[in-house]
Amino acid sequence: MHRLSRRSVNSLLRYGANLRRDAVSAAAASVSSPNFNQSGAERDANGRWYSVSATNSSLKLGNIIPSGKRFESTASDFRMPDAPVEKYEYQAEVSRLMDLIVNSLYSNKEVNASDALDKLRFLSVTEPQLLEGGSELDIRIQTDQENGIITLTDSGIGMTHQELVDSLGTIAHSGTAKFLKALKDSKDAGTDSNLIGQFGVGFYSAFLVADKVVVTTKSPKSDKQYVWEGEANSSSYIIREETDPEKFIPRGTSIQLHLKRDDKGFAHPERIERLVKNYSQFVSFPIYTWQEKGYTKEVEVDEDPAEAKKDGTDDNVEKKKKTKKVVEKYWDWELTNETQPIWLRNPKEVTTEEYNEFYKKTFNEYLEPLASSHFTTEGEVEFRSILYVPAITPMGKEDIVNPKTKNIRLYVKRVFISDDFDGELFPRYLSFVKGVVDSNDLPLNVSREILQESRIVRIMRKRLVRKAFDMILGISVSENREDYEKFWENFGKHLKLGCIEDRENHKRLAPLLRFFSSQSEEDMISLDEYVENMKPDQKDIYYIAADSVTSAKNTPFLERLYEKDLEVLFLVDPIDEVAVTNLKSYKEKNFVDISKEDLDMGDKNEEKEKEMKQEFGHICDWMKKRLGDKVASVQISNRLKTSPCVLVSGKFGWSANMERLMKAQSVGDSSSLDFMRSRRVFEINPEHPIIQTLNAACKSNGEDEEALRAIDLLYDTALISSGFTPESPSQLGGKIYEMMNMALSNKWSTEQPAFNMHSSQTQEAEIVAEPQPIPEAEVVEPVETTSQK
């Protein structure tokens, strides 16, 4: 392989550039030259000019040399002679294509004759003769459990021979869609249609459960009745004219499904009845199923002659004949679906009792709902819906972590589609809301899963969420305060979860939240009530997170706030702090954690702070030197009144409460918590006697051992009072025992053994007895007891 030098490559590039520049210059010169048509070109029959060359009949790349002569290229006007073109139709293996359609587009075997009835009803408006000679508009389903056959019959429009070929013989050809287009183009069409199948492949879903499908149809537009037969693994079908008078139908279509061996359970009458009630409960036409029924009657029982002789009765005496009750069984049609669904009625005409009864029946509830909302949405998307707020949470279910609650039933044109959604119609935190949604705009597509990706569904979700918030807000502002207390007890955590997951609806969620506070320890208050009670110069909303109301109200962080009569929210639920942190503010008031550094209560006095730092600055440095890396700094506190010290968290780290919760969830591995553990600031109260005593000790003798141990004990005590967990509880206990011994020694008795407790730096508090004149002391070891000396 030869490698070109850089100089050669540059030469070739310059050469190509010259060629292009010469070609452009030649084109410009030739166009502007008036004599070009006489010397360098020829005109064809259409008046177009072509460049010619008299010297070179064939050009080679090696002979192209740039020269001063310029010619015009007219290659764009040159036409090659037409080459023969062959056109082919796409070929497909029909049986394989059918298998793909049936098994790929449909995933549920339990999923419509309704369209045929609707078509007939629409056409009968202008052609009344179509209804002559036929029965009422209905659908009938009959099963043959022994042979595994299901027969579905409607008294609708039927199909002619050509319609049978077009609709069933052509995949993805929808007669319903064709009818809707004609209806739309018609000037007389002034009504909306609720036809369902518009994609032309729904019929083939029958092959999910059937090996063979037989369609018998009779159209009022034709005098003949035709039969269509197709099999699952066949690439062809047959159509024949029905000649058996016993199988004639006045009008409509009958579909006979010969079930597969594994799917013959669908032929059970009770299962058919259950499927109709689940999916087609609110279809606008009556659906009858062939059901076994029975009635009780009495029949005579023939008496045994031997038993009559034992009774010793006279044969001439007329005896009363014995009878027994038997159940006479028979088969008959039974209406399975109901009439107009409640959500299609005018809300003004529906009573509260009817709403509650529908709720109990649909969702198998025994308690009445707290609230309901019946509405119709119009505009870009039109749908009707009824939403309910349950009275209690489901027994034994954690719906807050499981969005698949089957609480929302989606209907399209009154046909049930699905109740299995994973947050498409409602977010997880509103999964407790129950209801039905019915839309005519949704694309009832070949696959129910496609609905989850629909843009219309996303629009519906926004409006449903908005209506749900309006319904909950109505409960919160109602005169009966107990209703919202009951709601909050059951579903308060769901709304707090919404503060974390749904930033777009923070303005709707925040007014619904409820918390205890320093001024309302018994009854929860709303954020609106807190803002109304704020002081005129108060800028922020204060809160403290703890594990209980008792812990929150006794925390040292509240001392100065109590004195100023500033209200503080108590966040006692584990999810509260995360929810409030995500809210950040409410009505332009920021949420402030009073357990974190740089607390601003609106009373800063820079001169006083400066004086305090000058007076107590040395003790802060002394304490920081003793505590080392345990704290980030030691500062003068503005939040303490009666406590000597407190340990506050960093501004951007975890609070003590959050650190405790995260440590409980770490499953024994606390190494990952070090990253988020905040810096700790040790704040002291300069007005407290202990701090003043230590200040004097710092000035007189900063290396005093007892003073240094007092600092350690202050820090450990502040850990507990501030909500943190001490690293060594046993070591802390030893320090407390030592201080108790110092305080109680020689207080009630004249003779007590003297204890030396300088083992505060060890993990266990060790007690060592010193020898006394009388009596002999007993030495106690930490693990085992020795014999007396």
CSV table of N, CA and C in Angstrom, one decimal, residues 164-235:
chain,number,residue,atom,x,y,z
A,164,LEU,N,-69.0,-8.6,3.5
A,164,LEU,CA,-68.4,-9.7,4.2
A,164,LEU,C,-67.0,-9.9,3.7
A,165,VAL,N,-66.8,-9.8,2.3
A,165,VAL,CA,-65.5,-9.9,1.8
A,165,VAL,C,-64.6,-8.8,2.2
A,166,ASP,N,-65.1,-7.5,2.2
A,166,ASP,CA,-64.3,-6.4,2.5
A,166,ASP,C,-63.9,-6.3,4.0
A,167,SER,N,-64.9,-6.7,4.8
A,167,SER,CA,-64.7,-6.5,6.3
A,167,SER,C,-63.9,-7.6,6.9
A,168,LEU,N,-64.3,-8.9,6.6
A,168,LEU,CA,-63.6,-10.0,7.2
A,168,LEU,C,-62.5,-10.6,6.3
A,169,GLY,N,-62.5,-10.3,5.1
A,169,GLY,CA,-61.5,-10.9,4.2
A,169,GLY,C,-60.3,-10.0,4.0
A,170,THR,N,-60.4,-8.7,4.5
A,170,THR,CA,-59.3,-7.8,4.4
A,170,THR,C,-58.9,-7.4,5.8
A,171,ILE,N,-57.6,-7.7,6.1
A,171,ILE,CA,-57.1,-7.4,7.4
A,171,ILE,C,-56.9,-5.9,7.5
A,172,ALA,N,-57.3,-5.3,8.7
A,172,ALA,CA,-57.1,-3.9,9.0
A,172,ALA,C,-58.1,-3.0,8.2
A,173,HIS,N,-59.2,-3.7,7.7
A,173,HIS,CA,-60.2,-2.9,7.0
A,173,HIS,C,-61.4,-2.8,8.0
A,174,SER,N,-61.8,-1.6,8.4
A,174,SER,CA,-62.8,-1.4,9.4
A,174,SER,C,-64.1,-0.9,8.7
A,175,GLY,N,-65.1,-1.7,8.8
A,175,GLY,CA,-66.4,-1.2,8.3
A,175,GLY,C,-66.9,-0.1,9.2
A,176,THR,N,-66.6,-0.1,10.4
A,176,THR,CA,-67.1,1.0,11.3
A,176,THR,C,-66.4,2.3,11.0
A,177,ALA,N,-65.1,2.2,10.7
A,177,ALA,CA,-64.4,3.4,10.3
A,177,ALA,C,-64.9,4.0,9.0
A,178,LYS,N,-65.2,3.1,8.1
A,178,LYS,CA,-65.8,3.5,6.8
A,178,LYS,C,-67.2,4.2,7.0
A,179,PHE,N,-68.0,3.6,7.9
A,179,PHE,CA,-69.3,4.1,8.1
A,179,PHE,C,-69.2,5.5,8.8
A,180,LEU,N,-68.2,5.6,9.7
A,180,LEU,CA,-68.1,6.9,10.4
A,180,LEU,C,-67.6,8.0,9.4
A,181,LYS,N,-66.8,7.6,8.5
A,181,LYS,CA,-66.4,8.6,7.5
A,181,LYS,C,-67.5,9.1,6.6
A,182,ALA,N,-68.4,8.1,6.2
A,182,ALA,CA,-69.5,8.5,5.5
A,182,ALA,C,-70.5,9.3,6.3
A,183,LEU,N,-70.6,9.0,7.6
A,183,LEU,CA,-71.5,9.8,8.4
A,183,LEU,C,-71.0,11.2,8.6
A,184,LYS,N,-69.6,11.3,8.7
A,184,LYS,CA,-69.1,12.6,8.9
A,184,LYS,C,-69.2,13.5,7.6
A,185,ASP,N,-69.1,12.8,6.5
A,185,ASP,CA,-69.2,13.6,5.2
A,185,ASP,C,-70.6,13.9,4.9
A,186,SER,N,-71.6,13.2,5.5
A,186,SER,CA,-73.0,13.5,5.2
A,186,SER,C,-73.4,14.8,5.8
A,187,LYS,N,-74.2,15.6,5.1
A,187,LYS,CA,-74.6,16.8,5.6
A,187,LYS,C,-75.7,16.7,6.7
A,188,ASP,N,-76.4,15.5,6.6
A,188,ASP,CA,-77.5,15.3,7.5
A,188,ASP,C,-77.0,14.8,8.9
A,189,ALA,N,-75.7,14.5,9.1
A,189,ALA,CA,-75.3,13.9,10.3
A,189,ALA,C,-75.1,15.0,11.3
A,190,GLY,N,-76.0,15.0,12.3
A,190,GLY,CA,-76.0,16.1,13.3
A,190,GLY,C,-75.8,15.5,14.7
A,191,THR,N,-75.3,14.3,14.8
A,191,THR,CA,-75.2,13.7,16.2
A,191,THR,C,-73.9,13.0,16.3
A,192,ASP,N,-73.4,12.9,17.5
A,192,ASP,CA,-72.2,12.2,17.8
A,192,ASP,C,-72.4,10.7,17.8
A,193,SER,N,-71.4,9.9,17.4
A,193,SER,CA,-71.5,8.5,17.4
A,193,SER,C,-70.6,7.9,18.5
A,194,ASN,N,-71.0,6.8,19.0
A,194,ASN,CA,-70.2,6.1,20.0
A,194,ASN,C,-69.8,4.7,19.5
A,195,LEU,N,-69.5,4.6,18.2
A,195,LEU,CA,-69.0,3.4,17.6
A,195,LEU,C,-67.6,3.1,18.2
A,196,ILE,N,-67.4,1.8,18.3
A,196,ILE,CA,-66.2,1.4,19.0
A,196,ILE,C,-65.1,1.0,18.1
A,197,GLY,N,-65.3,-0.1,17.3
A,197,GLY,CA,-64.2,-0.7,16.5
A,197,GLY,C,-63.9,0.1,15.3
A,198,GLN,N,-62.7,0.7,15.2
A,198,GLN,CA,-62.4,1.6,14.1
A,198,GLN,C,-61.0,1.2,13.5
A,199,PHE,N,-60.5,0.0,13.8
A,199,PHE,CA,-59.2,-0.3,13.3
A,199,PHE,C,-59.1,-1.6,12.5
A,200,GLY,N,-60.2,-2.4,12.4
A,200,GLY,CA,-60.2,-3.4,11.4
A,200,GLY,C,-59.5,-4.7,11.8
A,201,VAL,N,-59.0,-4.8,13.0
A,201,VAL,CA,-58.4,-6.1,13.4
A,201,VAL,C,-59.0,-6.7,14.7
A,202,GLY,N,-60.0,-6.0,15.2
A,202,GLY,CA,-60.6,-6.5,16.5
A,202,GLY,C,-61.3,-7.9,16.3
A,203,PHE,N,-61.8,-8.1,15.1
A,203,PHE,CA,-62.5,-9.4,14.8
A,203,PHE,C,-61.5,-10.6,15.0
A,204,TYR,N,-60.3,-10.4,14.6
A,204,TYR,CA,-59.4,-11.5,14.6
A,204,TYR,C,-58.9,-11.9,16.0
A,205,SER,N,-59.2,-11.1,17.0
A,205,SER,CA,-58.9,-11.4,18.3
A,205,SER,C,-59.7,-12.7,18.8
A,206,ALA,N,-60.7,-13.1,18.0
A,206,ALA,CA,-61.4,-14.3,18.3
A,206,ALA,C,-60.5,-15.5,18.2
A,207,PHE,N,-59.5,-15.4,17.4
A,207,PHE,CA,-58.6,-16.6,17.2
A,207,PHE,C,-57.6,-16.7,18.4
A,208,LEU,N,-57.7,-15.8,19.4
A,208,LEU,CA,-57.0,-16.1,20.6
A,208,LEU,C,-57.5,-17.3,21.4
A,209,VAL,N,-58.8,-17.5,21.3
A,209,VAL,CA,-59.4,-18.6,22.0
A,209,VAL,C,-60.1,-19.6,21.1
A,210,ALA,N,-60.2,-19.3,19.8
A,210,ALA,CA,-61.0,-20.2,18.9
A,210,ALA,C,-60.1,-20.8,17.8
A,211,ASP,N,-60.3,-22.0,17.5
A,211,ASP,CA,-59.6,-22.7,16.4
A,211,ASP,C,-60.4,-22.4,15.1
A,212,LYS,N,-61.7,-22.2,15.2
A,212,LYS,CA,-62.5,-22.0,14.0
A,212,LYS,C,-63.6,-21.0,14.4
A,213,VAL,N,-63.9,-20.1,13.4
A,213,VAL,CA,-64.9,-19.1,13.6
A,213,VAL,C,-65.8,-19.1,12.4
A,214,VAL,N,-67.1,-19.2,12.7
A,214,VAL,CA,-68.2,-19.2,11.7
A,214,VAL,C,-69.1,-18.0,11.9
A,215,VAL,N,-69.2,-17.2,10.8
A,215,VAL,CA,-70.0,-16.0,10.9
A,215,VAL,C,-71.2,-16.1,9.9
A,216,THR,N,-72.4,-16.0,10.4
A,216,THR,CA,-73.6,-16.1,9.7
A,216,THR,C,-74.2,-14.7,9.7
A,217,THR,N,-74.5,-14.1,8.5
A,217,THR,CA,-75.0,-12.7,8.5
A,217,THR,C,-76.1,-12.5,7.5
A,218,LYS,N,-77.0,-11.6,7.8
A,218,LYS,CA,-78.1,-11.3,6.9
A,218,LYS,C,-78.3,-9.8,7.0
A,219,SER,N,-78.2,-9.1,5.9
A,219,SER,CA,-78.3,-7.7,5.8
A,219,SER,C,-79.7,-7.4,5.3
A,220,PRO,N,-80.4,-6.4,5.8
A,220,PRO,CA,-81.7,-6.0,5.3
A,220,PRO,C,-81.6,-5.4,3.9
A,221,LYS,N,-80.4,-5.2,3.4
A,221,LYS,CA,-80.2,-4.7,2.0
A,221,LYS,C,-80.1,-5.8,1.0
A,222,SER,N,-80.1,-7.0,1.5
A,222,SER,CA,-80.0,-8.2,0.7
A,222,SER,C,-81.0,-9.3,1.0
A,223,ASP,N,-81.4,-10.0,0.0
A,223,ASP,CA,-82.4,-11.1,0.2
A,223,ASP,C,-81.7,-12.4,0.6
A,224,LYS,N,-80.4,-12.5,0.6
A,224,LYS,CA,-79.7,-13.7,0.8
A,224,LYS,C,-78.9,-13.6,2.1
A,225,GLN,N,-78.7,-14.8,2.7
A,225,GLN,CA,-77.9,-14.9,4.0
A,225,GLN,C,-76.7,-15.7,3.7
A,226,TYR,N,-75.5,-15.2,4.2
A,226,TYR,CA,-74.2,-15.8,3.8
A,226,TYR,C,-73.5,-16.3,5.1
A,227,VAL,N,-72.6,-17.2,4.9
A,227,VAL,CA,-71.8,-17.8,5.9
A,227,VAL,C,-70.4,-17.6,5.6
A,228,TRP,N,-69.6,-17.1,6.6
A,228,TRP,CA,-68.1,-17.0,6.4
A,228,TRP,C,-67.5,-17.9,7.4
A,229,GLU,N,-66.5,-18.7,6.9
A,229,GLU,CA,-65.8,-19.6,7.8
A,229,GLU,C,-64.3,-19.5,7.7
A,230,GLY,N,-63.6,-19.4,8.8
A,230,GLY,CA,-62.2,-19.3,8.8
A,230,GLY,C,-61.6,-20.0,10.0
A,231,GLU,N,-60.3,-20.5,9.8
A,231,GLU,CA,-59.6,-21.2,10.8
A,231,GLU,C,-58.4,-20.5,11.2
A,232,ALA,N,-57.9,-20.8,12.4
A,232,ALA,CA,-56.8,-20.0,12.9
A,232,ALA,C,-55.5,-20.1,12.1
A,233,ASN,N,-55.1,-21.3,11.7
A,233,ASN,CA,-53.9,-21.6,11.0
A,233,ASN,C,-54.0,-21.7,9.5
A,234,SER,N,-55.1,-21.1,9.0
A,234,SER,CA,-55.3,-21.2,7.5
A,234,SER,C,-55.1,-19.8,6.9
A,235,SER,N,-54.6,-19.9,5.7
A,235,SER,CA,-54.4,-18.6,4.9
A,235,SER,C,-55.6,-18.3,4.0
